[in-house]
Amino acid sequence: MTSKTITAAASGTWKLGDLVVNRIGFGAMRLTQNGAAFTPDAAPSDRGQAIRVLRRAVELGVNHIDTAAFYFSPLRSANELINQALAPYPDDLVITTKVGPGRDPSGEWLPHAAPEQLRGQVEENLRQLGRDHLDVVNLRIVGTDSIAERFGALAELRDAGLIRHLGVSNVRPEHLAEAQAIAPVVCVQNLYGIGTRPEHDEFLRTCGEQGVAFVPFYAIAGAGREAGASGDDSDEVLAVARAHGASPAQVRLAWTLHRGPHVLAIPGTGNPDHLAQNVAAGALRLSEDELAVLDSLHRRGM
């Protein structure tokens, strides 16, 4: 499929609270380095190209960018690249960030933040992005423990005007319910894609019923996670891609968007051509038969 004139508007829109976004967005995780994300000795990306990719994303109608202060490599910080490329920010641009994890200057992971440490993480995002408030902040967690204290700390920062809307990431349904008892939740950001976490299908549907955006990460990479897509796609995905003159990555993105009008996509790349292809995936309409084949593949965990 051609990608030269297709913009993110082709994907439709959804609201994060009172903020309208196109359903195809951009994830900044891969913007700071070449190769796998979070590798302490990763080769930094080319600054000029990273800035061009961000500006091109906005030109293509992307108005939802996902980032974090812990998205960095030697010499590069995703937040500061976003600031340099896009400030002063367009009025309709929504920047979503996340707190909870942290990395030391060498890139090694730190213990997850305690409730009293979250304000510092929020303020670091504000500083790097050059903002006086954050549009959306996701509390990212690891494990099954209660999130009430940590989410409550973010709710206090929301009440103080530092945060506009709150979300949660890497969570279970009980975490969403726990958070919603404290403050409104506009999005759930979880690992999900064809063959990845089929047990989250019901959670995805529940989010839609509640008007909460479901935002898959690694929708293209799947099990490859930080390392990216393996390129070893199934015959079913390849057949659908051939039928549409599309790439397997575009089919994977289109499938996630077909899961519901509340599903957003945040594919990330440092490659301008891949960016255009990702945005164009928002215009890819899969047939009922194609969806049935891909759904079956998904349920098999492949």
PDB file of C-alpha atoms in Angstrom:
ATOM      1  CA  MET A   1       0.000   0.000   0.000  1.00  0.00           C
ATOM      2  CA  THR A   2       1.190   3.493  -0.715  1.00  0.00           C
ATOM      3  CA  SER A   3       2.188   5.610   2.261  1.00  0.00           C
ATOM      4  CA  LYS A   4       3.130   8.913   0.636  1.00  0.00           C
ATOM      5  CA  THR A   5      -0.106  10.815   1.203  1.00  0.00           C
ATOM      6  CA  ILE A   6      -1.703   8.894   4.067  1.00  0.00           C
ATOM      7  CA  THR A   7      -1.817  10.721   7.379  1.00  0.00           C
ATOM      8  CA  ALA A   8      -2.650   9.636  10.908  1.00  0.00           C
ATOM      9  CA  ALA A   9      -6.152  11.042  10.452  1.00  0.00           C
ATOM     10  CA  ALA A  10      -6.985   7.913   8.431  1.00  0.00           C
ATOM     11  CA  SER A  11      -6.838   5.878  11.647  1.00  0.00           C
ATOM     12  CA  GLY A  12      -9.751   7.723  13.269  1.00  0.00           C
ATOM     13  CA  THR A  13      -9.742   9.411  16.668  1.00  0.00           C
ATOM     14  CA  TRP A  14     -10.259   8.676  20.340  1.00  0.00           C
ATOM     15  CA  LYS A  15     -10.278  10.830  23.465  1.00  0.00           C
ATOM     16  CA  LEU A  16      -7.813  10.627  26.315  1.00  0.00           C
ATOM     17  CA  GLY A  17     -10.004  12.442  28.792  1.00  0.00           C
ATOM     18  CA  ASP A  18     -10.768  15.685  27.000  1.00  0.00           C
ATOM     19  CA  LEU A  19      -7.825  15.355  24.600  1.00  0.00           C
ATOM     20  CA  VAL A  20      -8.612  14.145  21.071  1.00  0.00           C
ATOM     21  CA  VAL A  21      -5.871  12.064  19.439  1.00  0.00           C
ATOM     22  CA  ASN A  22      -5.498  10.196  16.177  1.00  0.00           C
ATOM     23  CA  ARG A  23      -5.409   6.467  16.847  1.00  0.00           C
ATOM     24  CA  ILE A  24      -2.001   6.054  15.195  1.00  0.00           C
ATOM     25  CA  GLY A  25       0.586   7.727  17.387  1.00  0.00           C
ATOM     26  CA  PHE A  26       4.337   7.489  17.863  1.00  0.00           C
ATOM     27  CA  GLY A  27       6.418   5.749  20.516  1.00  0.00           C
ATOM     28  CA  ALA A  28       9.761   7.364  21.351  1.00  0.00           C
ATOM     29  CA  MET A  29      11.481   4.337  22.907  1.00  0.00           C
ATOM     30  CA  ARG A  30      13.549   3.456  19.825  1.00  0.00           C
ATOM     31  CA  LEU A  31      14.425   7.046  18.997  1.00  0.00           C
ATOM     32  CA  THR A  32      17.559   7.342  21.112  1.00  0.00           C
ATOM     33  CA  GLN A  33      19.717   4.407  20.026  1.00  0.00           C
ATOM     34  CA  ASN A  34      20.484   1.978  17.237  1.00  0.00           C
ATOM     35  CA  GLY A  35      19.546  -1.603  17.974  1.00  0.00           C
ATOM     36  CA  ALA A  36      17.796  -2.921  21.058  1.00  0.00           C
ATOM     37  CA  ALA A  37      16.388  -0.432  23.531  1.00  0.00           C
ATOM     38  CA  PHE A  38      17.787  -0.058  27.053  1.00  0.00           C
ATOM     39  CA  THR A  39      21.181  -1.571  26.224  1.00  0.00           C
ATOM     40  CA  PRO A  40      23.635   0.394  28.408  1.00  0.00           C
ATOM     41  CA  ASP A  41      26.336   0.521  25.717  1.00  0.00           C
ATOM     42  CA  ALA A  42      23.953   1.105  22.794  1.00  0.00           C
ATOM     43  CA  ALA A  43      25.182   3.261  19.946  1.00  0.00           C
ATOM     44  CA  PRO A  44      23.386   6.627  20.089  1.00  0.00           C
ATOM     45  CA  SER A  45      21.084   7.468  17.227  1.00  0.00           C
ATOM     46  CA  ASP A  46      21.836  10.267  14.801  1.00  0.00           C
ATOM     47  CA  ARG A  47      20.438  13.395  16.460  1.00  0.00           C
ATOM     48  CA  GLY A  48      19.529  15.114  13.219  1.00  0.00           C
ATOM     49  CA  GLN A  49      17.616  12.117  11.915  1.00  0.00           C
ATOM     50  CA  ALA A  50      15.781  11.626  15.207  1.00  0.00           C
ATOM     51  CA  ILE A  51      14.630  15.250  15.104  1.00  0.00           C
ATOM     52  CA  ARG A  52      13.573  14.883  11.468  1.00  0.00           C
ATOM     53  CA  VAL A  53      11.542  11.783  12.305  1.00  0.00           C
ATOM     54  CA  LEU A  54       9.700  13.592  15.098  1.00  0.00           C
ATOM     55  CA  ARG A  55       8.927  16.591  12.920  1.00  0.00           C
ATOM     56  CA  ARG A  56       7.824  14.350  10.059  1.00  0.00           C
ATOM     57  CA  ALA A  57       5.528  12.443  12.436  1.00  0.00           C
ATOM     58  CA  VAL A  58       3.723  15.664  13.311  1.00  0.00           C
ATOM     59  CA  GLU A  59       3.563  16.627   9.621  1.00  0.00           C
ATOM     60  CA  LEU A  60       1.869  13.264   8.994  1.00  0.00           C
ATOM     61  CA  GLY A  61      -0.804  14.063  11.543  1.00  0.00           C
ATOM     62  CA  VAL A  62       0.562  12.241  14.555  1.00  0.00           C
ATOM     63  CA  ASN A  63      -0.678  14.093  17.637  1.00  0.00           C
ATOM     64  CA  HIS A  64      -0.033  11.455  20.314  1.00  0.00           C
ATOM     65  CA  ILE A  65       3.570  10.795  21.334  1.00  0.00           C
ATOM     66  CA  ASP A  66       4.477   8.263  24.006  1.00  0.00           C
ATOM     67  CA  THR A  67       7.712   8.808  25.915  1.00  0.00           C
ATOM     68  CA  ALA A  68       9.446   8.463  29.304  1.00  0.00           C
ATOM     69  CA  ALA A  69      12.400   9.996  31.129  1.00  0.00           C
ATOM     70  CA  PHE A  70      13.993   6.518  31.202  1.00  0.00           C
ATOM     71  CA  TYR A  71      14.060   6.409  27.389  1.00  0.00           C
ATOM     72  CA  PHE A  72      17.678   7.360  26.899  1.00  0.00           C
ATOM     73  CA  SER A  73      20.980   6.072  25.555  1.00  0.00           C
ATOM     74  CA  PRO A  74      24.485   7.516  25.778  1.00  0.00           C
ATOM     75  CA  LEU A  75      24.174  11.135  24.552  1.00  0.00           C
ATOM     76  CA  ARG A  76      20.443  10.919  23.709  1.00  0.00           C
ATOM     77  CA  SER A  77      17.258  11.485  25.705  1.00  0.00           C
ATOM     78  CA  ALA A  78      13.864  10.934  24.082  1.00  0.00           C
ATOM     79  CA  ASN A  79      12.247  13.730  26.069  1.00  0.00           C
ATOM     80  CA  GLU A  80      14.938  16.233  25.183  1.00  0.00           C
ATOM     81  CA  LEU A  81      14.806  15.218  21.506  1.00  0.00           C
ATOM     82  CA  ILE A  82      11.050  15.801  21.566  1.00  0.00           C
ATOM     83  CA  ASN A  83      11.590  19.195  23.193  1.00  0.00           C
ATOM     84  CA  GLN A  84      14.218  20.227  20.662  1.00  0.00           C
ATOM     85  CA  ALA A  85      12.229  18.981  17.665  1.00  0.00           C
ATOM     86  CA  LEU A  86       8.729  20.130  18.512  1.00  0.00           C
ATOM     87  CA  ALA A  87       8.736  23.007  21.017  1.00  0.00           C
ATOM     88  CA  PRO A  88       6.850  25.282  20.992  1.00  0.00           C
ATOM     89  CA  TYR A  89       4.416  22.399  20.865  1.00  0.00           C
ATOM     90  CA  PRO A  90       1.387  22.320  18.537  1.00  0.00           C
ATOM     91  CA  ASP A  91      -1.851  22.968  20.416  1.00  0.00           C
ATOM     92  CA  ASP A  92      -3.270  19.552  19.536  1.00  0.00           C
ATOM     93  CA  LEU A  93      -0.168  17.523  20.424  1.00  0.00           C
ATOM     94  CA  VAL A  94      -0.657  15.139  23.360  1.00  0.00           C
ATOM     95  CA  ILE A  95       2.492  13.855  25.042  1.00  0.00           C
ATOM     96  CA  THR A  96       2.040  10.796  27.224  1.00  0.00           C
ATOM     97  CA  THR A  97       4.823   9.797  29.578  1.00  0.00           C
ATOM     98  CA  LYS A  98       5.253   7.178  32.271  1.00  0.00           C
ATOM     99  CA  VAL A  99       6.767   6.947  35.716  1.00  0.00           C
ATOM    100  CA  GLY A 100       7.594   4.154  38.122  1.00  0.00           C
ATOM    101  CA  PRO A 101      10.747   2.642  36.630  1.00  0.00           C
ATOM    102  CA  GLY A 102      14.004   4.566  36.591  1.00  0.00           C
ATOM    103  CA  ARG A 103      17.553   4.133  35.283  1.00  0.00           C
ATOM    104  CA  ASP A 104      20.798   5.469  36.663  1.00  0.00           C
ATOM    105  CA  PRO A 105      23.125   7.555  34.448  1.00  0.00           C
ATOM    106  CA  SER A 106      24.907   4.403  33.252  1.00  0.00           C
ATOM    107  CA  GLY A 107      21.597   3.001  32.025  1.00  0.00           C
ATOM    108  CA  GLU A 108      21.134   0.346  34.699  1.00  0.00           C
ATOM    109  CA  TRP A 109      17.631  -0.137  36.063  1.00  0.00           C
ATOM    110  CA  LEU A 110      16.832   1.148  39.529  1.00  0.00           C
ATOM    111  CA  PRO A 111      14.260  -0.243  41.959  1.00  0.00           C
ATOM    112  CA  HIS A 112      10.778   0.952  41.117  1.00  0.00           C
ATOM    113  CA  ALA A 113       9.908   4.294  42.605  1.00  0.00           C
ATOM    114  CA  ALA A 114       8.173   4.518  45.950  1.00  0.00           C
ATOM    115  CA  PRO A 115       5.168   6.860  46.218  1.00  0.00           C
ATOM    116  CA  GLU A 116       7.301   9.671  47.653  1.00  0.00           C
ATOM    117  CA  GLN A 117       9.719   9.431  44.681  1.00  0.00           C
ATOM    118  CA  LEU A 118       7.114   9.845  41.966  1.00  0.00           C
ATOM    119  CA  ARG A 119       6.955  13.638  42.245  1.00  0.00           C
ATOM    120  CA  GLY A 120      10.667  13.799  41.375  1.00  0.00           C
ATOM    121  CA  GLN A 121      10.063  11.641  38.315  1.00  0.00           C
ATOM    122  CA  VAL A 122       7.162  13.813  37.209  1.00  0.00           C
ATOM    123  CA  GLU A 123       9.251  16.955  37.670  1.00  0.00           C
ATOM    124  CA  GLU A 124      12.106  15.418  35.657  1.00  0.00           C
ATOM    125  CA  ASN A 125       9.724  14.782  32.764  1.00  0.00           C
ATOM    126  CA  LEU A 126       8.465  18.362  33.027  1.00  0.00           C
ATOM    127  CA  ARG A 127      12.011  19.711  32.944  1.00  0.00           C
ATOM    128  CA  GLN A 128      13.152  17.601  30.008  1.00  0.00           C
ATOM    129  CA  LEU A 129      10.045  18.300  27.951  1.00  0.00           C
ATOM    130  CA  GLY A 130       9.964  21.997  28.838  1.00  0.00           C
ATOM    131  CA  ARG A 131       6.360  21.830  30.028  1.00  0.00           C
ATOM    132  CA  ASP A 132       4.543  23.236  33.046  1.00  0.00           C
ATOM    133  CA  HIS A 133       2.182  20.260  33.106  1.00  0.00           C
ATOM    134  CA  LEU A 134       2.083  16.765  31.616  1.00  0.00           C
ATOM    135  CA  ASP A 135      -0.854  15.772  29.405  1.00  0.00           C
ATOM    136  CA  VAL A 136      -1.019  12.116  30.459  1.00  0.00           C
ATOM    137  CA  VAL A 137       1.115  10.203  32.961  1.00  0.00           C
ATOM    138  CA  ASN A 138       0.992   6.412  33.118  1.00  0.00           C
ATOM    139  CA  LEU A 139       1.968   4.632  36.314  1.00  0.00           C
ATOM    140  CA  ARG A 140       3.990   1.684  35.055  1.00  0.00           C
ATOM    141  CA  ILE A 141       4.355  -1.273  37.386  1.00  0.00           C
ATOM    142  CA  VAL A 142       6.003  -4.676  37.574  1.00  0.00           C
ATOM    143  CA  GLY A 143       4.304  -7.383  39.584  1.00  0.00           C
ATOM    144  CA  THR A 144       0.928  -7.890  41.172  1.00  0.00           C
ATOM    145  CA  ASP A 145       1.146  -5.760  44.318  1.00  0.00           C
ATOM    146  CA  SER A 146      -1.368  -3.055  45.150  1.00  0.00           C
ATOM    147  CA  ILE A 147      -0.873   0.203  43.272  1.00  0.00           C
ATOM    148  CA  ALA A 148      -3.098   2.296  45.543  1.00  0.00           C
ATOM    149  CA  GLU A 149      -0.347   4.265  47.276  1.00  0.00           C
ATOM    150  CA  ARG A 150       1.600   4.965  44.105  1.00  0.00           C
ATOM    151  CA  PHE A 151      -1.445   5.864  42.039  1.00  0.00           C
ATOM    152  CA  GLY A 152      -2.729   7.978  44.903  1.00  0.00           C
ATOM    153  CA  ALA A 153       0.531   9.946  44.858  1.00  0.00           C
ATOM    154  CA  LEU A 154       0.011  10.697  41.158  1.00  0.00           C
ATOM    155  CA  ALA A 155      -3.605  11.657  41.808  1.00  0.00           C
ATOM    156  CA  GLU A 156      -2.344  14.271  44.274  1.00  0.00           C
ATOM    157  CA  LEU A 157      -0.031  15.675  41.583  1.00  0.00           C
ATOM    158  CA  ARG A 158      -3.001  15.759  39.218  1.00  0.00           C
ATOM    159  CA  ASP A 159      -4.952  17.739  41.800  1.00  0.00           C
ATOM    160  CA  ALA A 160      -1.964  20.090  42.106  1.00  0.00           C
ATOM    161  CA  GLY A 161      -2.069  20.808  38.345  1.00  0.00           C
ATOM    162  CA  LEU A 162       1.168  19.048  37.341  1.00  0.00           C
ATOM    163  CA  ILE A 163      -0.701  16.303  35.481  1.00  0.00           C
ATOM    164  CA  ARG A 164      -3.838  16.580  33.361  1.00  0.00           C
ATOM    165  CA  HIS A 165      -4.833  12.910  33.020  1.00  0.00           C
ATOM    166  CA  LEU A 166      -3.709   9.574  34.471  1.00  0.00           C
ATOM    167  CA  GLY A 167      -3.203   6.108  33.042  1.00  0.00           C
ATOM    168  CA  VAL A 168      -1.698   2.776  34.039  1.00  0.00           C
ATOM    169  CA  SER A 169       0.779   0.491  32.293  1.00  0.00           C
ATOM    170  CA  ASN A 170       1.666  -3.196  32.480  1.00  0.00           C
ATOM    171  CA  VAL A 171      -1.322  -3.902  34.689  1.00  0.00           C
ATOM    172  CA  ARG A 172      -4.063  -6.430  35.372  1.00  0.00           C
ATOM    173  CA  PRO A 173      -7.812  -5.746  35.520  1.00  0.00           C
ATOM    174  CA  GLU A 174      -7.718  -5.534  39.315  1.00  0.00           C
ATOM    175  CA  HIS A 175      -5.116  -2.765  39.084  1.00  0.00           C
ATOM    176  CA  LEU A 176      -7.371  -0.740  36.804  1.00  0.00           C
ATOM    177  CA  ALA A 177     -10.267  -1.116  39.230  1.00  0.00           C
ATOM    178  CA  GLU A 178      -8.028  -0.127  42.130  1.00  0.00           C
ATOM    179  CA  ALA A 179      -6.847   2.994  40.303  1.00  0.00           C
ATOM    180  CA  GLN A 180     -10.343   3.984  39.189  1.00  0.00           C
ATOM    181  CA  ALA A 181     -11.465   4.002  42.806  1.00  0.00           C
ATOM    182  CA  ILE A 182      -8.910   6.772  43.398  1.00  0.00           C
ATOM    183  CA  ALA A 183      -9.045   8.924  40.244  1.00  0.00           C
ATOM    184  CA  PRO A 184     -10.226   8.709  36.621  1.00  0.00           C
ATOM    185  CA  VAL A 185      -8.080   6.562  34.314  1.00  0.00           C
ATOM    186  CA  VAL A 186      -7.943   7.478  30.619  1.00  0.00           C
ATOM    187  CA  CYS A 187      -5.722   4.687  29.283  1.00  0.00           C
ATOM    188  CA  VAL A 188      -4.256   1.252  29.888  1.00  0.00           C
ATOM    189  CA  GLN A 189      -0.916   0.605  28.203  1.00  0.00           C
ATOM    190  CA  ASN A 190      -0.079  -3.117  28.020  1.00  0.00           C
ATOM    191  CA  LEU A 191       1.941  -5.561  25.964  1.00  0.00           C
ATOM    192  CA  TYR A 192      -0.381  -6.864  23.240  1.00  0.00           C
ATOM    193  CA  GLY A 193      -0.399  -7.886  19.591  1.00  0.00           C
ATOM    194  CA  ILE A 194      -1.134 -10.781  17.251  1.00  0.00           C
ATOM    195  CA  GLY A 195      -0.252 -13.900  19.228  1.00  0.00           C
ATOM    196  CA  THR A 196       0.926 -11.876  22.214  1.00  0.00           C
ATOM    197  CA  ARG A 197      -1.083 -11.949  25.422  1.00  0.00           C
ATOM    198  CA  PRO A 198      -4.334 -13.386  24.004  1.00  0.00           C
ATOM    199  CA  GLU A 199      -5.431 -13.702  27.627  1.00  0.00           C
ATOM    200  CA  HIS A 200      -5.773  -9.892  27.608  1.00  0.00           C
ATOM    201  CA  ASP A 201      -8.581  -9.978  25.032  1.00  0.00           C
ATOM    202  CA  GLU A 202     -11.253  -9.699  27.701  1.00  0.00           C
ATOM    203  CA  PHE A 203      -9.361  -6.901  29.472  1.00  0.00           C
ATOM    204  CA  LEU A 204      -9.195  -5.006  26.187  1.00  0.00           C
ATOM    205  CA  ARG A 205     -12.957  -5.365  25.752  1.00  0.00           C
ATOM    206  CA  THR A 206     -13.589  -4.256  29.333  1.00  0.00           C
ATOM    207  CA  CYS A 207     -11.563  -1.097  28.746  1.00  0.00           C
ATOM    208  CA  GLY A 208     -13.704  -0.309  25.720  1.00  0.00           C
ATOM    209  CA  GLU A 209     -16.905  -0.773  27.696  1.00  0.00           C
ATOM    210  CA  GLN A 210     -15.598   1.705  30.262  1.00  0.00           C
ATOM    211  CA  GLY A 211     -14.416   4.267  27.708  1.00  0.00           C
ATOM    212  CA  VAL A 212     -10.766   3.675  28.628  1.00  0.00           C
ATOM    213  CA  ALA A 213      -8.212   3.664  25.797  1.00  0.00           C
ATOM    214  CA  PHE A 214      -6.247   0.446  25.392  1.00  0.00           C
ATOM    215  CA  VAL A 215      -2.758   1.203  24.090  1.00  0.00           C
ATOM    216  CA  PRO A 216      -0.712  -1.856  23.059  1.00  0.00           C
ATOM    217  CA  PHE A 217       3.045  -1.664  23.200  1.00  0.00           C
ATOM    218  CA  TYR A 218       5.249  -4.004  21.146  1.00  0.00           C
ATOM    219  CA  ALA A 219       2.303  -4.487  18.772  1.00  0.00           C
ATOM    220  CA  ILE A 220       4.838  -5.062  15.982  1.00  0.00           C
ATOM    221  CA  ALA A 221       7.732  -6.572  17.926  1.00  0.00           C
ATOM    222  CA  GLY A 222       5.649  -9.015  19.950  1.00  0.00           C
ATOM    223  CA  ALA A 223       7.927 -11.434  21.771  1.00  0.00           C
ATOM    224  CA  GLY A 224      10.920  -9.529  20.369  1.00  0.00           C
ATOM    225  CA  ARG A 225      10.083  -6.727  22.799  1.00  0.00           C
ATOM    226  CA  GLU A 226      13.006  -4.272  23.209  1.00  0.00           C
ATOM    227  CA  ALA A 227      14.996  -5.968  20.428  1.00  0.00           C
ATOM    228  CA  GLY A 228      12.296  -5.314  17.848  1.00  0.00           C
ATOM    229  CA  ALA A 229      10.504  -7.529  15.377  1.00  0.00           C
ATOM    230  CA  SER A 230      12.244 -10.773  14.443  1.00  0.00           C
ATOM    231  CA  GLY A 231      11.057 -10.683  10.827  1.00  0.00           C
ATOM    232  CA  ASP A 232       9.892 -14.281  11.169  1.00  0.00           C
ATOM    233  CA  ASP A 233       6.226 -13.730  10.342  1.00  0.00           C
ATOM    234  CA  SER A 234       3.666 -16.484   9.983  1.00  0.00           C
ATOM    235  CA  ASP A 235       2.253 -17.544   6.622  1.00  0.00           C
ATOM    236  CA  GLU A 236      -1.110 -16.053   7.635  1.00  0.00           C
ATOM    237  CA  VAL A 237       0.323 -12.581   8.278  1.00  0.00           C
ATOM    238  CA  LEU A 238       2.410 -12.736   5.099  1.00  0.00           C
ATOM    239  CA  ALA A 239      -0.611 -13.734   3.005  1.00  0.00           C
ATOM    240  CA  VAL A 240      -2.689 -10.795   4.289  1.00  0.00           C
ATOM    241  CA  ALA A 241       0.236  -8.453   3.688  1.00  0.00           C
ATOM    242  CA  ARG A 242       0.599  -9.640   0.078  1.00  0.00           C
ATOM    243  CA  ALA A 243      -3.112  -9.217  -0.553  1.00  0.00           C
ATOM    244  CA  HIS A 244      -2.907  -5.555   0.432  1.00  0.00           C
ATOM    245  CA  GLY A 245       0.540  -4.742  -0.916  1.00  0.00           C
ATOM    246  CA  ALA A 246       1.474  -4.004   2.678  1.00  0.00           C
ATOM    247  CA  SER A 247       4.234  -5.044   5.067  1.00  0.00           C
ATOM    248  CA  PRO A 248       3.721  -7.560   7.877  1.00  0.00           C
ATOM    249  CA  ALA A 249       4.305  -4.731  10.356  1.00  0.00           C
ATOM    250  CA  GLN A 250       1.446  -2.755   8.796  1.00  0.00           C
ATOM    251  CA  VAL A 251      -0.842  -5.791   9.060  1.00  0.00           C
ATOM    252  CA  ARG A 252       0.035  -6.205  12.742  1.00  0.00           C
ATOM    253  CA  LEU A 253      -0.739  -2.558  13.447  1.00  0.00           C
ATOM    254  CA  ALA A 254      -3.967  -2.660  11.456  1.00  0.00           C
ATOM    255  CA  TRP A 255      -5.103  -5.777  13.314  1.00  0.00           C
ATOM    256  CA  THR A 256      -4.649  -4.076  16.690  1.00  0.00           C
ATOM    257  CA  LEU A 257      -6.682  -1.068  15.529  1.00  0.00           C
ATOM    258  CA  HIS A 258      -9.447  -3.419  14.390  1.00  0.00           C
ATOM    259  CA  ARG A 259      -9.774  -4.726  17.957  1.00  0.00           C
ATOM    260  CA  GLY A 260     -11.910  -1.753  18.916  1.00  0.00           C
ATOM    261  CA  PRO A 261     -12.358   2.002  18.367  1.00  0.00           C
ATOM    262  CA  HIS A 262     -10.721   2.612  21.756  1.00  0.00           C
ATOM    263  CA  VAL A 263      -7.471   0.864  20.756  1.00  0.00           C
ATOM    264  CA  LEU A 264      -4.576   3.210  19.986  1.00  0.00           C
ATOM    265  CA  ALA A 265      -1.221   2.364  18.401  1.00  0.00           C
ATOM    266  CA  ILE A 266       2.164   3.828  19.342  1.00  0.00           C
ATOM    267  CA  PRO A 267       4.696   2.219  16.968  1.00  0.00           C
ATOM    268  CA  GLY A 268       8.180   3.615  17.339  1.00  0.00           C
ATOM    269  CA  THR A 269      11.043   3.958  14.899  1.00  0.00           C
ATOM    270  CA  GLY A 270      14.021   6.101  14.071  1.00  0.00           C
ATOM    271  CA  ASN A 271      13.611   5.394  10.354  1.00  0.00           C
ATOM    272  CA  PRO A 272      11.657   7.948   8.264  1.00  0.00           C
ATOM    273  CA  ASP A 273      10.452   5.306   5.799  1.00  0.00           C
ATOM    274  CA  HIS A 274       9.208   3.028   8.576  1.00  0.00           C
ATOM    275  CA  LEU A 275       7.471   6.021  10.149  1.00  0.00           C
ATOM    276  CA  ALA A 276       5.480   6.686   6.972  1.00  0.00           C
ATOM    277  CA  GLN A 277       4.589   3.000   6.688  1.00  0.00           C
ATOM    278  CA  ASN A 278       3.437   2.861  10.301  1.00  0.00           C
ATOM    279  CA  VAL A 279       1.222   5.905   9.860  1.00  0.00           C
ATOM    280  CA  ALA A 280      -0.205   4.464   6.640  1.00  0.00           C
ATOM    281  CA  ALA A 281      -1.236   1.307   8.495  1.00  0.00           C
ATOM    282  CA  GLY A 282      -4.057   3.344   9.997  1.00  0.00           C
ATOM    283  CA  ALA A 283      -5.751   3.330   6.586  1.00  0.00           C
ATOM    284  CA  LEU A 284      -5.479  -0.446   6.094  1.00  0.00           C
ATOM    285  CA  ARG A 285      -8.918  -2.056   6.270  1.00  0.00           C
ATOM    286  CA  LEU A 286      -8.917  -5.813   6.793  1.00  0.00           C
ATOM    287  CA  SER A 287     -11.798  -7.973   5.615  1.00  0.00           C
ATOM    288  CA  GLU A 288     -13.891 -10.117   7.939  1.00  0.00           C
ATOM    289  CA  ASP A 289     -12.242 -13.246   6.534  1.00  0.00           C
ATOM    290  CA  GLU A 290      -8.766 -11.806   7.060  1.00  0.00           C
ATOM    291  CA  LEU A 291      -9.623 -10.783  10.594  1.00  0.00           C
ATOM    292  CA  ALA A 292     -10.953 -14.271  11.323  1.00  0.00           C
ATOM    293  CA  VAL A 293      -7.684 -15.834  10.144  1.00  0.00           C
ATOM    294  CA  LEU A 294      -5.571 -13.416  12.181  1.00  0.00           C
ATOM    295  CA  ASP A 295      -7.807 -13.767  15.225  1.00  0.00           C
ATOM    296  CA  SER A 296      -7.351 -17.537  15.104  1.00  0.00           C
ATOM    297  CA  LEU A 297      -3.594 -17.075  14.830  1.00  0.00           C
ATOM    298  CA  HIS A 298      -3.730 -14.733  17.812  1.00  0.00           C
ATOM    299  CA  ARG A 299      -5.681 -17.169  19.955  1.00  0.00           C
ATOM    300  CA  ARG A 300      -3.094 -19.846  19.237  1.00  0.00           C
ATOM    301  CA  GLY A 301      -0.437 -17.531  20.621  1.00  0.00           C
ATOM    302  CA  MET A 302       1.566 -17.404  17.411  1.00  0.00           C
TER     303      MET A 302
END
